[in-house]
Amino acid sequence: MPAVEDDRLAERLASITEEEAEARAAALRAGLSDYELAEEDAAVLEFDEDDEDYEPYVAAPPALAVIGRPNVGKSTLVNRITRSKEAVVEDVPGVTRDRVSYDAEWNGKDFTLVDTGGWEQDARGMHKRVAEQAEMAVDEADAVIFVVDGLVGATAVDEAVVRMLRRKKKPVLLVANKVDAPSHMSEVYGLWNLGLGEPYPVSALHGTGTGDLLDAAVKALPEFAEHGGMIPTGGPRRVALVGRPNVGKSSLLNKLAGSDRVVVDSVAGTTMDPVDEFIELGGETWRFVDTAGIRRRQHMASGSEYYAMLRTQRALDKAEVAVVLLSVEEPVSEQDVRIIQMAVDSGRALVVAYNKWDLMDEERRYYLEREVTRDLAHIAWAPRVNVSALTGWHKDKLAPALDTALTSWGRRISTGRLNAFLGELVAAHPHPVRGGKQPRILFATQPSTKPPRFVLFTTGFLDPGYRRYITRRLRETFDFTGSPIEVSMRVREKRKRK
C-alpha cells in the first residue's frame, strides 16, 4: 500500500509543471503577509538558488617538513607556526607517529607544514615505522626544518639525522628549540659543528625567534610544491575516516594511497593526529583524513587521548563527508552507534563502510544483517560499502558512494517544487486534529544546503511523528541518499485586524 501511495504522489507531482509550481509557491509566499513574521524570517525567505561557480585547478603550495628526534618540541613548534593547537602535544616522547599536514602562511606565503614523529636510528617495531614516515616526509618536502633540543645540544641521534638529511639533498634550516633565555645560548653555538649552517635559536613554547626562522623558511621554499600536483582552488572534497580504534582506518588509507602513508600497528590507538592525504579515486582527487580511533566518551578520556578526540571532532567538522568504518568481525557496539551519531550531528554526508568483509562467513553475515536492522535503522539512508582494507577488495566502490552522498548533501529543491510536494502530501495525509485544531503548513522553503535544511511556516506545532513522516517522504521523493536533512518549523499567528 505505501508503494502505491508513493506512485500516486510521484504521478501527481510529475503532472505539475514548473510554471504551475512556481505560481503556487508565489501565492503561498504572498499569503504569509497576513501572518506575524519575525525579523529573522526575512533571511530564510530570501536566498539565492543559483549554482556555485566552477573552481579551476591550481598548483599545490610548497611543503615544509619538521623533523627531529623524539621529544624535542616539533609539534609545539608546528602549533606555534600554524597559530593553533592542532597538533597533539604531551610531555612524553612518541605522541606524534604519522606525518601530519597543516595549512600555514607567513607574510603572504602559503605553504603546507608537515609534522612528523621522532626519527631514531636502528629503531624497531612501531618506532621504526614512525621513523620511516618521517623520512618519507623529507622525500616529499621542498625544504626541511630540523629541530634539536637547544638545552642538550647535538646528540648521536641528531648527528644520524644530519647524515640522513645530507643524502636527501634538501634545503635544511637548523632550529635549536627550548632556548628561553640568553644563558641557554652556550649550547646553541656548538650546533655550528653539525655543518648545516647557522642555527636558529627559538622557543616554540613562547614564540621567541620563530619570526626569523619563518622568514628564512619562506625564502628557501619554491613557489609551488615539487610533488604536490594540481588541486582545485577550493580544495579536493574532504573525507573523514572515523571509527573505533583498530577497526582498519589507517590500513584503508594506506591501501587507497597505494603506499604506507600512516603507521599501522596491532596496538589500538596508533593514530593520534588526523592525517591528511590526497587520494586518486574514481578519476577524482579526494582529501582523506585518517583520524584517531574513538574508544570512549569524551569526558572519560584524558591526556593525549582527550586531545586526539577533540581533533577528530574538528577534522569531522572540516570534512564534507564522513566514512564510518565498522568491523564485520565484531557486533555493532554502542561506541559504533555513538560515532555514527557524532557524524550525523556534525551535519556531514555519510557513508558506512564494513571492513574485513572478505573474512566473513555466512553465519556472521546473518547476524550482522540483524544487528544493522536493529541498531542502524536510523541511518538506513546512508550508502553502504563492503570493503577489505587489507587487500583493497571493493575499494573502487567507495568513490560512487561518496559521489552519491555529496550530491545529496548539496541538493537544493526549488521553492515551487517543494511547496507542490507538500501540498500533495498534506492533501493525501493531513495532520491529525489535536484539541479541535488542525495545524496547516503555510509555506516551505529550503534556505541552505550542506546539509539540506528545510523550514516550514505553520499555524501550529506539527507532531514529531508527522515531522518524521515529512522528512521520510522528502528523502524518498527527492533522493537524499547519504545526507542528513533537517526539517524545522516556525509557528506564526495571523495578524490582528486593526
PDB file of N, CA and C in Angstrom, residues 76-83 106-107 111 145 173 175-177 179 200-218:
ATOM      1  N   THR A  76      55.024  21.188  19.138  1.00  0.00           N
ATOM      2  CA  THR A  76      54.829  22.508  19.758  1.00  0.00           C
ATOM      3  C   THR A  76      55.209  23.612  18.779  1.00  0.00           C
ATOM      4  N   LEU A  77      56.297  23.394  18.027  1.00  0.00           N
ATOM      5  CA  LEU A  77      56.701  24.373  17.012  1.00  0.00           C
ATOM      6  C   LEU A  77      55.668  24.453  15.893  1.00  0.00           C
ATOM      7  N   VAL A  78      55.129  23.310  15.507  1.00  0.00           N
ATOM      8  CA  VAL A  78      54.078  23.291  14.471  1.00  0.00           C
ATOM      9  C   VAL A  78      52.874  24.104  14.928  1.00  0.00           C
ATOM     10  N   ASN A  79      52.452  23.920  16.157  1.00  0.00           N
ATOM     11  CA  ASN A  79      51.325  24.691  16.682  1.00  0.00           C
ATOM     12  C   ASN A  79      51.636  26.184  16.713  1.00  0.00           C
ATOM     13  N   ARG A  80      52.880  26.519  17.021  1.00  0.00           N
ATOM     14  CA  ARG A  80      53.278  27.937  17.053  1.00  0.00           C
ATOM     15  C   ARG A  80      53.221  28.525  15.640  1.00  0.00           C
ATOM     16  N   ILE A  81      53.712  27.797  14.654  1.00  0.00           N
ATOM     17  CA  ILE A  81      53.722  28.303  13.271  1.00  0.00           C
ATOM     18  C   ILE A  81      52.315  28.410  12.709  1.00  0.00           C
ATOM     19  N   THR A  82      51.463  27.430  13.003  1.00  0.00           N
ATOM     20  CA  THR A  82      50.096  27.443  12.474  1.00  0.00           C
ATOM     21  C   THR A  82      49.152  28.298  13.311  1.00  0.00           C
ATOM     22  N   ARG A  83      49.676  28.825  14.429  1.00  0.00           N
ATOM     23  CA  ARG A  83      48.869  29.647  15.340  1.00  0.00           C
ATOM     24  C   ARG A  83      47.612  28.896  15.791  1.00  0.00           C
ATOM     25  N   TRP A 106      52.863  32.620   6.037  1.00  0.00           N
ATOM     26  CA  TRP A 106      53.755  33.584   6.674  1.00  0.00           C
ATOM     27  C   TRP A 106      54.040  34.710   5.683  1.00  0.00           C
ATOM     28  N   ASN A 107      53.716  35.930   6.086  1.00  0.00           N
ATOM     29  CA  ASN A 107      53.945  37.112   5.252  1.00  0.00           C
ATOM     30  C   ASN A 107      53.386  36.948   3.837  1.00  0.00           C
ATOM     31  N   PHE A 111      51.959  27.763   2.534  1.00  0.00           N
ATOM     32  CA  PHE A 111      52.727  26.528   2.408  1.00  0.00           C
ATOM     33  C   PHE A 111      52.083  25.453   3.271  1.00  0.00           C
ATOM     34  N   ILE A 145      62.785  21.706   8.218  1.00  0.00           N
ATOM     35  CA  ILE A 145      63.189  22.284   9.494  1.00  0.00           C
ATOM     36  C   ILE A 145      63.639  21.142  10.393  1.00  0.00           C
ATOM     37  N   LEU A 173      66.919  23.949   7.465  1.00  0.00           N
ATOM     38  CA  LEU A 173      67.084  25.012   8.458  1.00  0.00           C
ATOM     39  C   LEU A 173      67.212  24.347   9.820  1.00  0.00           C
ATOM     40  N   VAL A 175      67.192  24.265  13.750  1.00  0.00           N
ATOM     41  CA  VAL A 175      66.496  25.001  14.808  1.00  0.00           C
ATOM     42  C   VAL A 175      66.899  24.453  16.167  1.00  0.00           C
ATOM     43  N   ALA A 176      67.363  25.344  17.047  1.00  0.00           N
ATOM     44  CA  ALA A 176      67.651  24.988  18.444  1.00  0.00           C
ATOM     45  C   ALA A 176      66.452  25.405  19.283  1.00  0.00           C
ATOM     46  N   ASN A 177      65.636  24.447  19.669  1.00  0.00           N
ATOM     47  CA  ASN A 177      64.405  24.740  20.409  1.00  0.00           C
ATOM     48  C   ASN A 177      64.657  24.778  21.923  1.00  0.00           C
ATOM     49  N   VAL A 179      65.170  27.393  23.723  1.00  0.00           N
ATOM     50  CA  VAL A 179      66.096  28.451  24.131  1.00  0.00           C
ATOM     51  C   VAL A 179      65.255  29.605  24.657  1.00  0.00           C
ATOM     52  N   TYR A 200      69.068  28.421  14.286  1.00  0.00           N
ATOM     53  CA  TYR A 200      68.078  29.431  14.686  1.00  0.00           C
ATOM     54  C   TYR A 200      67.598  29.116  16.095  1.00  0.00           C
ATOM     55  N   PRO A 201      67.988  29.937  17.098  1.00  0.00           N
ATOM     56  CA  PRO A 201      67.503  29.691  18.465  1.00  0.00           C
ATOM     57  C   PRO A 201      66.049  30.141  18.594  1.00  0.00           C
ATOM     58  N   VAL A 202      65.182  29.257  19.023  1.00  0.00           N
ATOM     59  CA  VAL A 202      63.762  29.595  19.181  1.00  0.00           C
ATOM     60  C   VAL A 202      63.225  28.995  20.472  1.00  0.00           C
ATOM     61  N   SER A 203      62.093  29.528  20.891  1.00  0.00           N
ATOM     62  CA  SER A 203      61.311  28.914  21.957  1.00  0.00           C
ATOM     63  C   SER A 203      59.925  28.664  21.383  1.00  0.00           C
ATOM     64  N   ALA A 204      59.676  27.419  20.986  1.00  0.00           N
ATOM     65  CA  ALA A 204      58.368  27.090  20.409  1.00  0.00           C
ATOM     66  C   ALA A 204      57.258  27.331  21.421  1.00  0.00           C
ATOM     67  N   LEU A 205      57.586  27.177  22.706  1.00  0.00           N
ATOM     68  CA  LEU A 205      56.572  27.358  23.746  1.00  0.00           C
ATOM     69  C   LEU A 205      56.155  28.817  23.877  1.00  0.00           C
ATOM     70  N   HIS A 206      57.134  29.735  23.797  1.00  0.00           N
ATOM     71  CA  HIS A 206      56.849  31.150  23.996  1.00  0.00           C
ATOM     72  C   HIS A 206      56.842  31.951  22.694  1.00  0.00           C
ATOM     73  N   GLY A 207      57.323  31.378  21.603  1.00  0.00           N
ATOM     74  CA  GLY A 207      57.263  32.050  20.307  1.00  0.00           C
ATOM     75  C   GLY A 207      58.467  32.876  19.946  1.00  0.00           C
ATOM     76  N   THR A 208      59.454  33.031  20.828  1.00  0.00           N
ATOM     77  CA  THR A 208      60.621  33.866  20.514  1.00  0.00           C
ATOM     78  C   THR A 208      61.463  33.206  19.424  1.00  0.00           C
ATOM     79  N   GLY A 209      61.911  34.003  18.461  1.00  0.00           N
ATOM     80  CA  GLY A 209      62.785  33.525  17.395  1.00  0.00           C
ATOM     81  C   GLY A 209      62.089  32.877  16.223  1.00  0.00           C
ATOM     82  N   THR A 210      60.793  32.621  16.321  1.00  0.00           N
ATOM     83  CA  THR A 210      60.111  31.919  15.231  1.00  0.00           C
ATOM     84  C   THR A 210      59.939  32.808  14.000  1.00  0.00           C
ATOM     85  N   GLY A 211      59.870  34.121  14.203  1.00  0.00           N
ATOM     86  CA  GLY A 211      59.732  35.034  13.065  1.00  0.00           C
ATOM     87  C   GLY A 211      60.928  34.969  12.140  1.00  0.00           C
ATOM     88  N   ASP A 212      62.135  35.018  12.720  1.00  0.00           N
ATOM     89  CA  ASP A 212      63.353  34.923  11.903  1.00  0.00           C
ATOM     90  C   ASP A 212      63.422  33.572  11.196  1.00  0.00           C
ATOM     91  N   LEU A 213      63.017  32.517  11.904  1.00  0.00           N
ATOM     92  CA  LEU A 213      63.022  31.184  11.299  1.00  0.00           C
ATOM     93  C   LEU A 213      62.104  31.131  10.089  1.00  0.00           C
ATOM     94  N   LEU A 214      60.889  31.671  10.218  1.00  0.00           N
ATOM     95  CA  LEU A 214      59.918  31.614   9.125  1.00  0.00           C
ATOM     96  C   LEU A 214      60.334  32.507   7.959  1.00  0.00           C
ATOM     97  N   ASP A 215      60.971  33.621   8.250  1.00  0.00           N
ATOM     98  CA  ASP A 215      61.496  34.459   7.164  1.00  0.00           C
ATOM     99  C   ASP A 215      62.468  33.656   6.307  1.00  0.00           C
ATOM    100  N   ALA A 216      63.357  32.919   6.965  1.00  0.00           N
ATOM    101  CA  ALA A 216      64.333  32.106   6.229  1.00  0.00           C
ATOM    102  C   ALA A 216      63.657  30.930   5.524  1.00  0.00           C
ATOM    103  N   ALA A 217      62.617  30.370   6.165  1.00  0.00           N
ATOM    104  CA  ALA A 217      61.937  29.200   5.589  1.00  0.00           C
ATOM    105  C   ALA A 217      61.240  29.554   4.281  1.00  0.00           C
ATOM    106  N   VAL A 218      60.509  30.664   4.267  1.00  0.00           N
ATOM    107  CA  VAL A 218      59.773  31.016   3.043  1.00  0.00           C
ATOM    108  C   VAL A 218      60.733  31.386   1.911  1.00  0.00           C
TER     109      VAL A 218
END
